[in-house]
Coordinates of C-alpha atoms and ligand atoms in Angstrom, one line a residue:
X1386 CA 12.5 4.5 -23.7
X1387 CA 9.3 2.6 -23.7
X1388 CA 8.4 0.3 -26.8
X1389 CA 5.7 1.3 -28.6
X1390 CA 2.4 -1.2 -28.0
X1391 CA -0.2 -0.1 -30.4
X1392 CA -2.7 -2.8 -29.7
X1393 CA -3.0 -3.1 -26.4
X1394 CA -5.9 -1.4 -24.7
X1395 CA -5.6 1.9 -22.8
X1396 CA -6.3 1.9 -19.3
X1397 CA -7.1 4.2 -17.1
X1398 CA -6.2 3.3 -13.7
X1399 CA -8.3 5.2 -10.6
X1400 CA -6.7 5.3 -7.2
X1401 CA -7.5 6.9 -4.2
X1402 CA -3.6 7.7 -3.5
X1403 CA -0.7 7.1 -5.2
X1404 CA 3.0 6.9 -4.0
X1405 CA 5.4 8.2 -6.4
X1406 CA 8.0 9.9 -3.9
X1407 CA 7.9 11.2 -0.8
X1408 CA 8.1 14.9 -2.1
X1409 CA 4.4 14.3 -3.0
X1410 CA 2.9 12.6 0.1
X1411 CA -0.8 12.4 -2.1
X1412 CA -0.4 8.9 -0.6
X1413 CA -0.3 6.9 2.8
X1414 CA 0.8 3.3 2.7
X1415 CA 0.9 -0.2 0.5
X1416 CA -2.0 0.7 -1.6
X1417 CA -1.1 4.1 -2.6
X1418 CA 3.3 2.9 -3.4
X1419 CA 1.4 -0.2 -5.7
X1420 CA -0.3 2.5 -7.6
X1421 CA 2.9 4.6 -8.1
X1422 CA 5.2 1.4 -8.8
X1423 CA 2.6 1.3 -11.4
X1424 CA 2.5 4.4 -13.2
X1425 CA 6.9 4.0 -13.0
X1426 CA 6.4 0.2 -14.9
X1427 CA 4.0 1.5 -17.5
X1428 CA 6.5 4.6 -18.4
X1429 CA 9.1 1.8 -18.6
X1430 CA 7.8 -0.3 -19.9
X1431 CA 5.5 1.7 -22.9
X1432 CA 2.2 0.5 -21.4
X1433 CA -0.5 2.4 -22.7
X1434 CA -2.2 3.7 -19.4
X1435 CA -3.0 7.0 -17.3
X1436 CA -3.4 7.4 -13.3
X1437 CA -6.8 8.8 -12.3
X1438 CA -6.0 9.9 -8.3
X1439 CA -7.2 12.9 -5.7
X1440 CA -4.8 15.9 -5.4
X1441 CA -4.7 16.4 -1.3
X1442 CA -3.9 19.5 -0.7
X1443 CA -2.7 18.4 3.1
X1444 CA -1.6 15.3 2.1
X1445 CA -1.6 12.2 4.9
X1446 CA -0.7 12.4 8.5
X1447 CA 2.3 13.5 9.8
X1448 CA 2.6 11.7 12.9
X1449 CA 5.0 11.9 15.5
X1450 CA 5.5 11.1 19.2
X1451 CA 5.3 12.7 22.1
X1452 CA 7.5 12.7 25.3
X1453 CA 4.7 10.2 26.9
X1454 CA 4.9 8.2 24.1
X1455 CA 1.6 8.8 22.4
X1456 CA 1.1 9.7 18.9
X1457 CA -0.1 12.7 17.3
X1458 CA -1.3 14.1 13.8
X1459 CA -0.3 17.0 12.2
X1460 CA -1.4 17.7 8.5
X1461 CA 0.2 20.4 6.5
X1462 CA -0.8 22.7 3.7
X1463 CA 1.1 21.0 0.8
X1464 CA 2.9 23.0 -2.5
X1465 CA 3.2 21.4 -5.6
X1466 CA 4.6 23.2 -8.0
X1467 CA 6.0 20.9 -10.7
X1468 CA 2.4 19.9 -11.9
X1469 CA 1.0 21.4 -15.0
X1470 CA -2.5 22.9 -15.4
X1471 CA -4.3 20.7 -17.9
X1472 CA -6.8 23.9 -18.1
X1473 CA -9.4 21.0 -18.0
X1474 CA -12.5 21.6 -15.4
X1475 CA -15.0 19.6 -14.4
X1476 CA -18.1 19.6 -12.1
X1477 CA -19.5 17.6 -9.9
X1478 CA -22.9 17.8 -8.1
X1479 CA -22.4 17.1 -4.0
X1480 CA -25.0 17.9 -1.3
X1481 CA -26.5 19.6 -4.1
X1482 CA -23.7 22.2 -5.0
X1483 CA -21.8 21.5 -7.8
X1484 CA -17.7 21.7 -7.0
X1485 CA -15.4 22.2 -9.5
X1486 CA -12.4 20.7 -10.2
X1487 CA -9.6 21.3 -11.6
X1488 CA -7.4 18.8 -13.5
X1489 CA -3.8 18.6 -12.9
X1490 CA -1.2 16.0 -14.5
X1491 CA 1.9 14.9 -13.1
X1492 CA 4.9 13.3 -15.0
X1493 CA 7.3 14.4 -12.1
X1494 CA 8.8 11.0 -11.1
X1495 CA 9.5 8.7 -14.7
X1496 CA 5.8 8.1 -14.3
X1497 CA 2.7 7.6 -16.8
X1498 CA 0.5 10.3 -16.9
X1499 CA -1.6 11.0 -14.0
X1500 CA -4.4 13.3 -13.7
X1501 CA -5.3 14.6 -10.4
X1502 CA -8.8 16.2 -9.3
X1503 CA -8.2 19.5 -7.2
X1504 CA -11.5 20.9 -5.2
X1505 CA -9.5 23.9 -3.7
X1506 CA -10.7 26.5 -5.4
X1507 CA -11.8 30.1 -4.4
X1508 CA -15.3 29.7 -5.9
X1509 CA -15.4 25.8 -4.0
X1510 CA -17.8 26.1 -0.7
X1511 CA -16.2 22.5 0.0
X1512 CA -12.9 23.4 -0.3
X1513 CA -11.5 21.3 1.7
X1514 CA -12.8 17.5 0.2
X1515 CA -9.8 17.3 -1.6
X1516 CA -7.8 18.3 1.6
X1517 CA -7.0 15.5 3.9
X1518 CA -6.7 12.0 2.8
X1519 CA -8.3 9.4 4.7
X1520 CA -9.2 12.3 6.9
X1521 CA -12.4 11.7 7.5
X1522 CA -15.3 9.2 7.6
X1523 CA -19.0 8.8 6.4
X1524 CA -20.3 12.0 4.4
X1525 CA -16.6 13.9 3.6
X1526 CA -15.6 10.4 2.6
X1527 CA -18.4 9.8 -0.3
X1528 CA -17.5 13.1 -1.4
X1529 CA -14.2 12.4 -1.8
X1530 CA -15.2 9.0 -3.5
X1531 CA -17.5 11.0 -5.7
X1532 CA -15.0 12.8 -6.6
X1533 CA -12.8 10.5 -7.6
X1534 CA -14.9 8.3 -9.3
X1535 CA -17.8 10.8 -10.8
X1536 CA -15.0 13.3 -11.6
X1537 CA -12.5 11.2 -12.7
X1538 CA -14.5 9.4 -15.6
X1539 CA -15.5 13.4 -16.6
X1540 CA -12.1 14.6 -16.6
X1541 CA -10.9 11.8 -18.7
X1542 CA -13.5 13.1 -21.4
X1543 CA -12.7 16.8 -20.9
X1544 CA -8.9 15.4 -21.7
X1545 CA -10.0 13.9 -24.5
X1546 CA -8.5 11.0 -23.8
X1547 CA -9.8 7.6 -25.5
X1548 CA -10.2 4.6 -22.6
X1549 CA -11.0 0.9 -22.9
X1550 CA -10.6 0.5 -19.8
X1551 CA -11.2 1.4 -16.3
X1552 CA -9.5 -0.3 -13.3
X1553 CA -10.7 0.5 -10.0
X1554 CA -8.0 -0.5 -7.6
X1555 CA -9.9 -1.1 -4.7
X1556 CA -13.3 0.1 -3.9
X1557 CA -13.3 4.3 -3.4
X1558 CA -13.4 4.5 -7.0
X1559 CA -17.2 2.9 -8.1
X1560 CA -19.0 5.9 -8.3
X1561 CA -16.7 6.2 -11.8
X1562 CA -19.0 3.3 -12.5
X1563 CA -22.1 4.7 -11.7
X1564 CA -21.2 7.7 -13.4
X1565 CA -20.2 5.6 -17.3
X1566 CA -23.6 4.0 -16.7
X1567 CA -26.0 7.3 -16.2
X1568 CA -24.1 8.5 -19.3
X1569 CA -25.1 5.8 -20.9
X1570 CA -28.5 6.0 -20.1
X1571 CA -28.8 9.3 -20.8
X1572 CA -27.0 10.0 -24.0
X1573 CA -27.5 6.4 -25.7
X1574 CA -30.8 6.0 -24.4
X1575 CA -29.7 2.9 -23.0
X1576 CA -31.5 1.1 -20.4
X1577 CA -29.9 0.1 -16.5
X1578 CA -29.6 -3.6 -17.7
X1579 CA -28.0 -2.6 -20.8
X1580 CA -26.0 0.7 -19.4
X1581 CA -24.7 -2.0 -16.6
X1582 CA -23.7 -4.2 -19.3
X1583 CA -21.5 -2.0 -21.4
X1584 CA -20.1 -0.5 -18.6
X1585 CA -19.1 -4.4 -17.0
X1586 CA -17.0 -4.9 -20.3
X1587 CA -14.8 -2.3 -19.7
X1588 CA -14.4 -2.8 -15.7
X1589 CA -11.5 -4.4 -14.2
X1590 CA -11.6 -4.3 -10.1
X1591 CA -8.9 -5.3 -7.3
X1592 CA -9.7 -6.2 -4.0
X1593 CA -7.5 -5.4 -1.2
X1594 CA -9.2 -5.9 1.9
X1595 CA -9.1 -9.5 3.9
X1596 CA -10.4 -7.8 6.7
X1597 CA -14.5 -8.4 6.3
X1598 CA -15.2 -5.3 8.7
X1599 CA -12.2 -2.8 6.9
X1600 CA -14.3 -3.4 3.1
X1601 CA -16.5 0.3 3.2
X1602 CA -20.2 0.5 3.7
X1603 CA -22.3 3.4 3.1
X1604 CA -25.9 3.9 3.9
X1605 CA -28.2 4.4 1.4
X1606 CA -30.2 7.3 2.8
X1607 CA -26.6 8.9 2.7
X1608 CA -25.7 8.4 -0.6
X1609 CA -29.3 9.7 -1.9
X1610 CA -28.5 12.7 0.2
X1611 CA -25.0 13.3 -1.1
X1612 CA -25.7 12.8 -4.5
X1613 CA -23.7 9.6 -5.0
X1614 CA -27.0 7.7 -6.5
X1615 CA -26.3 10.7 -10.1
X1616 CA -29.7 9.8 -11.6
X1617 CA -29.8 6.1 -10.4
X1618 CA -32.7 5.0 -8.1
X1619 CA -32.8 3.2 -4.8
X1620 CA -33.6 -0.3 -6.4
X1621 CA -30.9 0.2 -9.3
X1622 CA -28.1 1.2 -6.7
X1623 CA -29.3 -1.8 -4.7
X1624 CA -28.7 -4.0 -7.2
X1625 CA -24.9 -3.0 -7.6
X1626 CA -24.3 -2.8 -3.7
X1627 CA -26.8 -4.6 -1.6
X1628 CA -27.8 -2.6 2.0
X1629 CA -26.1 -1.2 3.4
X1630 CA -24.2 -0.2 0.2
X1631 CA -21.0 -2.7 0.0
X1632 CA -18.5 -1.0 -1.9
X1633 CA -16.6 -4.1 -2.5
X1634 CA -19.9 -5.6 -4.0
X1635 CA -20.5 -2.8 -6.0
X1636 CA -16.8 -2.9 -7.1
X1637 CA -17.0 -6.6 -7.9
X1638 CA -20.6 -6.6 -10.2
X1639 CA -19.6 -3.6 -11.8
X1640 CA -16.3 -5.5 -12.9
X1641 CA -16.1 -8.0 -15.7
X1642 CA -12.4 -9.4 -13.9
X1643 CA -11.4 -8.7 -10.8
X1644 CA -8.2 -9.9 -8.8
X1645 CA -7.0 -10.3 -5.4
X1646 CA -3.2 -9.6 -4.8
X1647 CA -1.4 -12.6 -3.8
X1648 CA -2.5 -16.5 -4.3
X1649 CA -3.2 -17.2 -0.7
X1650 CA -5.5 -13.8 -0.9
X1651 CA -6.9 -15.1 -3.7
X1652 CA -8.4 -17.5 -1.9
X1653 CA -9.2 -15.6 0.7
X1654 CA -11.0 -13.1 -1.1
X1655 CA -13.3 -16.0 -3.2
X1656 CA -14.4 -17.5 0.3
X1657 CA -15.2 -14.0 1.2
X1658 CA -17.1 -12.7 -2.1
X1659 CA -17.1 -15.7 -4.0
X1660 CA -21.1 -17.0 -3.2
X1661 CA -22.5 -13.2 -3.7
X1662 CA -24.6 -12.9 -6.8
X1663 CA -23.2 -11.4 -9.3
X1664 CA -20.1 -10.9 -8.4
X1665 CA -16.8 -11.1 -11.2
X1666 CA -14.6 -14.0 -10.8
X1667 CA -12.0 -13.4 -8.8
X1668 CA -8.4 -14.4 -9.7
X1669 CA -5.1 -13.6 -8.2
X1670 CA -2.1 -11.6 -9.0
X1671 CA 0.5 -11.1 -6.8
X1672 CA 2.1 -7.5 -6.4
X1673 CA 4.9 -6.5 -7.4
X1674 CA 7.8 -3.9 -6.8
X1675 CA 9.3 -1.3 -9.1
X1676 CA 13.2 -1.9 -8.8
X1677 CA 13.8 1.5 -10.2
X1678 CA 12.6 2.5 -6.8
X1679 CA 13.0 0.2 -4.4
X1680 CA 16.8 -1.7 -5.1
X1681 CA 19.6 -0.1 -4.2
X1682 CA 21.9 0.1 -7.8
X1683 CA 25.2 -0.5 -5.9
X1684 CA 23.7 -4.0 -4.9
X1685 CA 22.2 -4.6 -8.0
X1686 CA 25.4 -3.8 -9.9
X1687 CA 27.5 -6.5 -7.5
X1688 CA 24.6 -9.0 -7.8
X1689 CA 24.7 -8.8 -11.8
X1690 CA 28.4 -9.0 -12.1
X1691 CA 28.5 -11.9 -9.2
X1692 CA 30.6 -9.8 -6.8
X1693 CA 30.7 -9.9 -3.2
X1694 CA 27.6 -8.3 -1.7
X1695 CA 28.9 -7.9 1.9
X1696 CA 30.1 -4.8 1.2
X1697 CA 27.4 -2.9 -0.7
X1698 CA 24.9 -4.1 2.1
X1699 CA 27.3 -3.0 4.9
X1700 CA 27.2 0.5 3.1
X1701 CA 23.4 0.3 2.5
X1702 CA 23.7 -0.1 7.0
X1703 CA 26.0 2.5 7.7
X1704 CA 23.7 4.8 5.8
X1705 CA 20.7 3.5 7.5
X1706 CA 22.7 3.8 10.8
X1707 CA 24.2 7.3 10.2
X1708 CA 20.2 8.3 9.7
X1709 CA 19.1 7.0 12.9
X1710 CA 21.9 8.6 14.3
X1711 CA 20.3 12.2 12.9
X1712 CA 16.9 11.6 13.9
X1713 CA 17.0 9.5 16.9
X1714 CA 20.3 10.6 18.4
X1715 CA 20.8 6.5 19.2
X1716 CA 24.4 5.2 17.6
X1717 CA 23.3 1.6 16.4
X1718 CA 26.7 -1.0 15.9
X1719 CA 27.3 -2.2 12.0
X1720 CA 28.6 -5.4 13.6
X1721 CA 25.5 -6.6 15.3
X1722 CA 22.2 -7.9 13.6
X1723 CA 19.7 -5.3 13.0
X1724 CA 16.1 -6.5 12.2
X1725 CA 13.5 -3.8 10.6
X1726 CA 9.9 -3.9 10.8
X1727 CA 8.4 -1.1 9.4
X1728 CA 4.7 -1.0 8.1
X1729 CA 1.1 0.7 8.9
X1730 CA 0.8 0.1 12.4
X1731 CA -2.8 -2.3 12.8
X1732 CA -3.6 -4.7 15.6
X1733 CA -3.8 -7.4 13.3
X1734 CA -0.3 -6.8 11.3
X1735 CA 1.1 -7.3 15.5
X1736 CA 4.0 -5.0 15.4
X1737 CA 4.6 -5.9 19.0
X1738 CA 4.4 -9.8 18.8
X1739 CA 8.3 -9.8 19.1
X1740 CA 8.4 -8.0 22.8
X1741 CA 5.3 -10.6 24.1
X1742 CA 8.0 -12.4 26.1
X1743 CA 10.8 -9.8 27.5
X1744 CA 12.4 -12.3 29.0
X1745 CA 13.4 -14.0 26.0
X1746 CA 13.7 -11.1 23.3
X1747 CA 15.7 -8.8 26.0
X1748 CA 18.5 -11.1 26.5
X1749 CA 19.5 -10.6 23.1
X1750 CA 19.0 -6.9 23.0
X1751 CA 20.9 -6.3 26.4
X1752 CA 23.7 -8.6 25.4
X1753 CA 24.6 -6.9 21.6
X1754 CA 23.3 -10.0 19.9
X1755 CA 20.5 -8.3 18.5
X1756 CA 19.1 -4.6 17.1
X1757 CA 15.5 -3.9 16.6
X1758 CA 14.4 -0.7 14.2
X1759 CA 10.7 0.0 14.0
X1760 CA 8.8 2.6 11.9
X1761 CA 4.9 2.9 11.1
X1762 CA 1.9 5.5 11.1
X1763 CA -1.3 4.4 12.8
X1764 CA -4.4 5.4 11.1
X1765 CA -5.4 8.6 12.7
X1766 CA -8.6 7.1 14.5
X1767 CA -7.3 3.3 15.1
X1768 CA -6.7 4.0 19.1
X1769 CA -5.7 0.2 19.2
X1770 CA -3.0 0.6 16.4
X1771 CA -1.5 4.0 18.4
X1772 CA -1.2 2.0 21.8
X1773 CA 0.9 -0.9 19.7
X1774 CA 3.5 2.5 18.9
X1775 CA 3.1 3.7 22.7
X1776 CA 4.5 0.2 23.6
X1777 CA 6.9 0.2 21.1
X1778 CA 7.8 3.5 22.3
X1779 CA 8.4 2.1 25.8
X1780 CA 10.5 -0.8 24.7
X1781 CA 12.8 2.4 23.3
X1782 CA 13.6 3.6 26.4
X1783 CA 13.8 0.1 28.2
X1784 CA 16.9 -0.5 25.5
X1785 CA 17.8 2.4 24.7
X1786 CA 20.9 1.2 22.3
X1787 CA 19.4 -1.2 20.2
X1788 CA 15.7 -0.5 19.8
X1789 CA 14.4 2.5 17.7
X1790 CA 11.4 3.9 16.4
X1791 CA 11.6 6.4 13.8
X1792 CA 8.8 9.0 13.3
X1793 CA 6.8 9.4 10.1
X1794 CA 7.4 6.5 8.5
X1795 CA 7.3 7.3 4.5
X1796 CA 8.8 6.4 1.4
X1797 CA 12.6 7.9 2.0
X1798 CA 12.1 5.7 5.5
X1799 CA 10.8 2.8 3.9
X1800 CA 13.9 2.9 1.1
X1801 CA 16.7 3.7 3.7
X1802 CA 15.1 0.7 5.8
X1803 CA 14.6 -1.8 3.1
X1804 CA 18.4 -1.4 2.2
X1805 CA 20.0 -1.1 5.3
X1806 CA 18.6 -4.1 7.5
X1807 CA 19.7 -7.4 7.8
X1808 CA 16.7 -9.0 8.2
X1809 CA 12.9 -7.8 7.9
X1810 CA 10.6 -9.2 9.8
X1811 CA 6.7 -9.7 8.9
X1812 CA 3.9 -10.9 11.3
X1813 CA 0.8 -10.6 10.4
X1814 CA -1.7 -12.9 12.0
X1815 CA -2.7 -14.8 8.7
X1816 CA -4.4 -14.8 6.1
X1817 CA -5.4 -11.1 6.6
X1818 CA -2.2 -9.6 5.3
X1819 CA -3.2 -9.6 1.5
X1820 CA 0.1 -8.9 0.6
X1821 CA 2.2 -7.0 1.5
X1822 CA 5.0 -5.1 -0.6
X1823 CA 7.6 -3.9 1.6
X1824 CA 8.9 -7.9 1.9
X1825 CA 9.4 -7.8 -1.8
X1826 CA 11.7 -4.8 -2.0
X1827 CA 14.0 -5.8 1.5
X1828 CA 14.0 -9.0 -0.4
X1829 CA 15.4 -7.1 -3.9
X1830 CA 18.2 -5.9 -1.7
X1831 CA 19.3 -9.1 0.4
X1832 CA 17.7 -7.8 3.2
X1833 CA 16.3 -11.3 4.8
X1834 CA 12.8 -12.0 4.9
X1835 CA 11.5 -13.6 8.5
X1836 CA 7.8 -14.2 8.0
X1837 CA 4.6 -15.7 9.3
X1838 CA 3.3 -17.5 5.7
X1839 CA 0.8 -14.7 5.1
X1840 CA 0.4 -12.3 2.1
X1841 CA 3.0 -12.7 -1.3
X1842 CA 5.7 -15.0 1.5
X1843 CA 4.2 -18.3 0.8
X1844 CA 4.6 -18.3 -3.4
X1845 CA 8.3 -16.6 -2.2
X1846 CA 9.8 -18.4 0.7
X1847 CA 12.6 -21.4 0.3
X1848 CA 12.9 -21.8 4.3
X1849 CA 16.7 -21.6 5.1
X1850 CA 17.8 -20.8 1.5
X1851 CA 15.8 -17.3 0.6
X1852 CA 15.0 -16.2 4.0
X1853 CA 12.9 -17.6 6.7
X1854 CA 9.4 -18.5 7.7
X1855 CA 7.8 -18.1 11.3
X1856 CA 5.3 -21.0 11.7
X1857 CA 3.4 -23.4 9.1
X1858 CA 0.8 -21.3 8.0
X1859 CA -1.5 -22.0 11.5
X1860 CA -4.6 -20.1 11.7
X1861 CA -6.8 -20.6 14.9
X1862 CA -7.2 -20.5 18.6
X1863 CA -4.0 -19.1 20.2
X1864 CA -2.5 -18.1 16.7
X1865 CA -0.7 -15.4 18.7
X1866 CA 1.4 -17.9 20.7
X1867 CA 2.0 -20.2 18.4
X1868 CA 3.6 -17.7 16.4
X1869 CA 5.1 -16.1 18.8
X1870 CA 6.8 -19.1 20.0
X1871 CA 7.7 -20.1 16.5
X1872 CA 9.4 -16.8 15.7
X1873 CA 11.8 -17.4 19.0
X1874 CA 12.6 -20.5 17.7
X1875 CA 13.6 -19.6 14.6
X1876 CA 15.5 -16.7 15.5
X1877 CA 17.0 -18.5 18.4
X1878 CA 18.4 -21.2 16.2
X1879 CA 19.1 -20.1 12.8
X1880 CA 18.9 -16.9 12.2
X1881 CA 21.1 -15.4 15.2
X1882 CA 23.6 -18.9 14.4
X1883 CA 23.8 -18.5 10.6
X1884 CA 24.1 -14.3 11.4
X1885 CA 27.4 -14.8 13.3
X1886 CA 28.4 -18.0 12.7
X1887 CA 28.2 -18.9 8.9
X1888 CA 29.0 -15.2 6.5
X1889 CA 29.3 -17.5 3.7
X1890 CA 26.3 -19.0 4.3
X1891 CA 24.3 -16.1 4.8
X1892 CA 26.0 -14.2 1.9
X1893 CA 24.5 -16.8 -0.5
X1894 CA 20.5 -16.7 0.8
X1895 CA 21.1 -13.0 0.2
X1896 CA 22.0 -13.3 -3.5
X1897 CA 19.2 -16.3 -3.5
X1898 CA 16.7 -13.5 -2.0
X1899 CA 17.8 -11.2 -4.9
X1900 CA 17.1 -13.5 -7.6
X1901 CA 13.8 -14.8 -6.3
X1902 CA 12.6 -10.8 -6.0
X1903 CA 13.9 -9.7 -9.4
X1904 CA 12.6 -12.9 -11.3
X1905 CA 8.7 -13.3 -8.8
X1906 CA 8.1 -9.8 -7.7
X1907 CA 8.8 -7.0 -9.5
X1908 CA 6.2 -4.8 -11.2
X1909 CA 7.7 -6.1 -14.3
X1910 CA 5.9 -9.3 -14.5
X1911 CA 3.0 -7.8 -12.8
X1912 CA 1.9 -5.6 -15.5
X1913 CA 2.9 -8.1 -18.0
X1914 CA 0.0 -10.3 -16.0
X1915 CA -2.3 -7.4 -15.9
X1916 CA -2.1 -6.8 -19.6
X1917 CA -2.4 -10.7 -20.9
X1918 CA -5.1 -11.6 -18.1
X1919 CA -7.1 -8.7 -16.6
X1920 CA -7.5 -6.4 -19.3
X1921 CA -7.5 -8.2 -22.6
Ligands
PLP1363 C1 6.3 -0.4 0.8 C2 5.7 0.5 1.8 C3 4.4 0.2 2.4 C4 3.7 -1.1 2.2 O1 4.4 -2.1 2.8 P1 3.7 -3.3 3.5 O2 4.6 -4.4 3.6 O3 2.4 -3.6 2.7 O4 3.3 -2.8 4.9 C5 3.9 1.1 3.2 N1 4.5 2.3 3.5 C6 5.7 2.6 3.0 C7 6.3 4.0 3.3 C8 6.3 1.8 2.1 O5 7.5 2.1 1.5

């Protein structure tokens, strides 16, 4: 299909997870979907680039709930047996051992190619670094980053493959940086300053992190110990990291571009890392969505033909109901508005904002005005984010008819929901969502955004006419009521009114919704960005 585009440069883009399909859960959340939608545009679209990612042989948690309420983790040995065996090997020196890896490449799911590093082999001590993603923390994760990066930039030579450049999206891949500039040294005879230099021009690097303490830092004693300095010295590493060694620092000197993912994060991120020495400019480019994926074709169809899309998105709810129904056991009603909120469950992205005054939400929920369906993993160690599901959890058996939370949130979840909602709600205490993609694809399919004006929402939202926004953008002391408050407001007076009182009305911010995701937020006009102002 693709067209063919000779002169463009080829990229070779590192991850530490990817989301193609949930058949292949070598992925957990927003970061790892963006890297899939990628791979899905390039194939499209005949962009000359190859995935560089981890193949985890357990894959990420599997979390469900107990009877109390609590969360638990549950990782599984994986099977996948559609990849092919490049036959390619490559080593890589940790704690002093070398692993081997072997290279598998997956074209399973309309993707580009993607190459995956596999440390489960018989002869592997360390079998297990490739096992669990995000599993673990300090030493396992520097291997796993070393890896990654250190074994990526090898494999890509063991394929053969020619690359101009490398894109690092977010930090756990730098080592691949360290690792083109001891080559360099050592088989060019290069110097740091001028190994560092020829590396830079071929770096691109994308921050995802808003949250200062959430960017990675690794002690140096570590590193040396792990092996993740490969031939570097103390001084030299300091010089791309700082101490304790930033990631996010090292990602942004070893990059000649680098680029947050939304405007507002833009500017987030250059307040952040903007006066560090050294550091690439950063510029922004918001995220996009692969429609392939994410829009429901019946929709699509009746929005490119300009017929009625009431009753595609009243099939997309049935669908979304009739699945509840098998997993929950809870019979929601097509008649009455159903709002989804479905994302990584973290303190700060307040999946329980909406239940901080019962009194107020529970009117609506006892009454059949209003349906609330919730879905989200916690990280396995963030104890905060598992008490926001516990509550959630509560607030299940407090309505029992019209409040759900579904298990094991993934990507068939996060499809069925973004279809089959009315409305998807977002609130994230700003500006530390940096994006956010699950908006965009609810908004592809009509499905209403109500958001706080955080991540990709303020280059999106027409208040009223595309969906909805919770506040003015307030950052400060008492965010959390103030935008609490504001959300009650706005739900109280336009979007329960305009639900059952004006069809016609709400009919036309869905196709108005449509248009603004297909034209601002598809992976389209992402990659068409990333090609004219990252990597040329
Ligand atoms: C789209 C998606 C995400 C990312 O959505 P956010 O809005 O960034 O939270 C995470 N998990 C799944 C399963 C998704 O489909």
């Amino acid at each position: 299909m693709g067209k063919k585009r000779n002169t463009l440069p080829t990229v070779a883009y590192f991850c530490m997870e990817f989301g193609l399909h949930e058949s292949f859960p070598i992925y957990s959340g927003g970061l790892g979907i963006l890297a899939g939608d990628i791979l899905k545009e390039a194939k499209a679209g005949g962009y000359p680039m190859v995935g560089v990612g981890i193949l985890w042989r357990q894959g990420y948690t599997s979390q469900r709930i107990d009877e109390r309420g609590y969360p638990y983790d549950s990782y599984y040995e994986q099977r996948y047996d559609f990849l092919e065996d490049t036959g390619v090997v490559v080593r890589v020196r940790v704690r002093g051992r070398l692993i081997k890896c072997k290279v598998w490449k997956c074209t399973q799911f309309d993707n580009a190619p993607l190459y995956l590093l596999d440390a489960n082999l018989p002869e592997n001590e360390d079998r297990l670094i490739t096992g669990q993603l995000y599993g673990w923390f300090s030493e396992e994760r520097i291997a796993q980053e070393m890896i990654l990066g250190i074994g990526g930039v090898r494999a890509l030579q063991a394929l053969n493959l020619p690359v101009s450049i490398y894109h690092f999206n977010d930090s756990h891949p730098v080592f691949a940086g360290v690792e083109l500039i001891r080559e360099m040294m050592d088989e060019e005879g290069l110097s740091f300053e001028e190994a560092w230099a020829k590396a830079k021009a071929k770096i691109i690097f994308t921050t995802h992190t808003p949250v200062k303490a959430g960017n990675e830092e690794h002690d140096h004693e570590l590193l040396r110990y792990m092996g993740a300095y490969n031939g570097l010295t103390f001084g030299q590493m300091l010089r791309l990291g700082g101490e304790p060694f930033s990631m996010t620092v090292a990602g942004l000197r070893l990059a000649r571009k680098a680029n947050a993912v939304a405007q507002l994060h833009g500017e987030t991120a250059r307040r952040m890392w903007g006066d560090v020495p050294g550091t690439a400019r950063i510029i922004a480019i918001t995220n996009g969505v692969f429609r392939g994926t994410w829009q429901d074709e019946r929709l699509a169809k009746a929005f490119a033909r300009k017929e009625g899309l009431w009753a595609p998105h009243q099939q997309a709810k049935r669908e979304l109901i009739a699945e509840i129904y098998r997993r929950n056991g809870v019979r929601l009603d097509e008649e009455v508005l159903t709002i989804g909120f479905a994302r990584r469950v973290a303190p700060y992205k307040r999946g329980n904002l909406i239940f901080s005054k019962p009194e107020v939400i529970g009117e609506y929920l006892e009454k059949g005005r209003l349906q609330l369906v919730f879905a989200g993993k916690a990280h396995p160690n963030d104890l905060a984010g598992k008490e926001i599901i516990t509550e959630l959890y509560r607030m299940t058996k407090r309505y029992p008819q019209s409040v759900v939370f579904l298990e094991d949130y993934d990507m068939q979840l996060g499809r069925i929901l973004t279809r089959g909602c009315d409305v998807w709600l977002n609130n994230p205490r700003r500006p530390q969502e940096a994006s956010g993609t699950s908006g965009m694809k609810a908004a592809m399919n009509g499905v209403l955004n109500f958001s706080v004006l955080d991540g990709w929402w303020p280059e999106g939202c027409v208040h009223g006419v595309n969906g909805w926004q919770i506040g003015d953008g307030y950052e400060g002391k008492d965010q959390d009521a103030h935008d609490r408050d504001a959300l009650y407001r706005v739900l109280r007076s336009e979007v329960i009114p305009t639900y059952y009182e004006d069809r016609d009305k709400w009919v036309a911010m869905m196709a108005a919704s449509i248009e603004m995701a297909q034209q601002q937020f598809s992976t389209a006009r992402m990659l068409k960005e990333y090609f004219a102002e990252l990597y040329r």
